[in-house]
């Protein structure tokens, strides 16, 4: 597999590796959920994780910015994850700094019960940025990037829960963008949204990949096909296959992948 | 026939089965019990409101402001031309003074009064003459002889007793071995009675007693002789003190007499009578059987004039039934605010630790068990605990701060449990997204958990307020005074004294008034009036926190 990767690297020399996952085993207590996962995620591309429920794709995503630290008794027992050459699980790593650079958007849109403005400015406020001009500018910029500015610019001081579900999710993306991350992790960002709202978020993801490395976990294979450059297929905690999205969907090399994509199970 | 047919053809006809009968019985019992509860609640509130409002809304105007703003006093009920009038102590004494001054004014206008004044003046002049320092010397001698005569007689009696115990044994039916203890106790008693008689040299006598105590408690012939000598010395030495005191008192008497003679008022008269009484006491010691002609005259004249300066208003007095309850309202208010502040701060920190930082395990479950147990402890135990720890051990005495901490610890379990619950009810998503945006754990808790949990925490504090305000037992030993006229912020030497003073409290006041036996209409009025105000106060404080909670809830809606 490594040979394959190297080959690909040669083909597209301009692609830099953003995240380098090396042989990761992950356990919740005694329960191993990831088995020897090796994966490179390329800079400024969209990587989609697909696979049936409980295959470990969300767990892998959450290890990328150490959100799994919150879960008691969970640990990486083998392997490491390198972001820009640094092992992010190393003791010397400041997890706050890591999370600033690796942002995350969750499955359920969960804006804070504050105003829209306050939501976007939250990340800046907790960093101690108080300058109103800077914050204002950042808020506008982030909302614009998240394609929400036009819709909310007149009601920035209203409660975020007055927004529709899709708008809320885009607000969460804007909130993440305001911290200026390099990588954005999205954990099934559209699973709670209707098709129209899903379409808006997908559009947004396509725009964002110009500037950010994006990793998306999705159950929706069509969605993976529409938005991702590369796709990784997980099954029972193992990375079965990963390749260019087109290749995975049209010409998968593994039988399991083909079965899953064609809807034989999952 | 046809109807019967119809009925029997109804396949949905209700049939009385055993089960349905039981159901009906159970249902009617439930219904009865619910009505009973309703009745009890209704009766309680009706009772307190109907009886309490009598006190709160009595008198002129809508509200009886005196009751709300005055301090507790004795109630004097006087009969005025057939109608009963209720007066608090302050008003009663004002009325008395008014009547006295009226009587006084008419009396001093009469010629009889000026004659009396002239006679008094002569009497005091003669007295001043008789108490010149030079005249004291002979009196001193007199005093020494009189005093020592009686004392020496007693010492001689003891000596004879010790000399021939067998002889006395026949007389007193006392065996030989009991003579010595008898003498010693007799001697102690003698010294004690001396010290109470000779008030001015009481301290010196105590010193004397301490010095000779070993002798006194274990006397024999030689030692008694020794003490006899010492006592005579003691008398000689301290005679100067007695005469000094006598002279000072006499001087005092002269100035007071002069004041009164130049400007006779009831107040000056009262002062003068007091000094005359003091002077008479010491005079009895210095001149045991004086036969001054002017002394009875002074006493008689003063008695006559004093009759003018007294007015008797027949009244029935009821303790705690007059005046108001302002200090108790203030005290309860302070207790509630302070205790709730402490309880919320302590409780919230504890709850944050339990909900956010604590790793589930044995320690945490032990803490939870401890908190649950704490909730079940009777409030009187908290009172004793507070008394032992804060009042005695930390030496805070009966004080606001001791009451605060005792009450705070009492409501702590409620606050902790409810706060933890409301912290846990905050969606995990808020925590995760806050952390994902680069917040540290503490920042996350501070900015995206605690503010949203605040409505829930305040709800729990509402329950706490009612309990803190209502409990009597915890403050009985730690913070409450039965009566304190000063308000907490009055007469403070230093601002910290504010925290180290006891206060009155409404529940304790109700207890004090209710515990007064015999009960009567007036104390019952006070009791129900206090209960009424107390309920109103709890409702006001609780509704304040409810408003605050609702405001926050509206602000943080998700």
Short mmCIF file of C-alpha atoms in Angstrom, two decimals, chain A residues 1-2 5 7 19 33 54-55 65 96 102 113 126 166 170 185 192 198-199 205 209 212 238 240 255 263:
data_model
loop_
_atom_site.label_atom_id
_atom_site.label_comp_id
_atom_site.label_asym_id
_atom_site.label_seq_id
_atom_site.Cartn_x
_atom_site.Cartn_y
_atom_site.Cartn_z
CA UNK A 1 0.00 0.00 0.00
CA UNK A 2 2.82 2.32 0.84
CA UNK A 5 1.05 5.96 -2.14
CA UNK A 7 3.57 6.19 -6.80
CA UNK A 19 -2.09 14.79 8.02
CA UNK A 33 -12.13 0.31 17.52
CA UNK A 54 -19.49 1.76 14.08
CA UNK A 55 -16.63 1.33 11.63
CA UNK A 65 -7.88 17.16 17.00
CA UNK A 96 -5.54 24.21 22.69
CA UNK A 102 -7.64 21.80 13.43
CA UNK A 113 -27.56 30.20 22.88
CA UNK A 126 -11.60 33.32 24.36
CA UNK A 166 -29.01 24.69 7.66
CA UNK A 170 -23.27 27.15 8.38
CA UNK A 185 -12.96 18.25 10.41
CA UNK A 192 -29.63 16.48 10.36
CA UNK A 198 -27.53 20.00 2.56
CA UNK A 199 -27.01 21.41 -0.91
CA UNK A 205 -17.48 22.81 1.34
CA UNK A 209 -11.40 23.51 -0.20
CA UNK A 212 -8.57 24.58 3.78
CA UNK A 238 -10.00 -1.12 9.46
CA UNK A 240 -10.11 -1.08 3.66
CA UNK A 255 -14.57 -6.50 -3.05
CA UNK A 263 -25.49 -1.01 -1.56
#
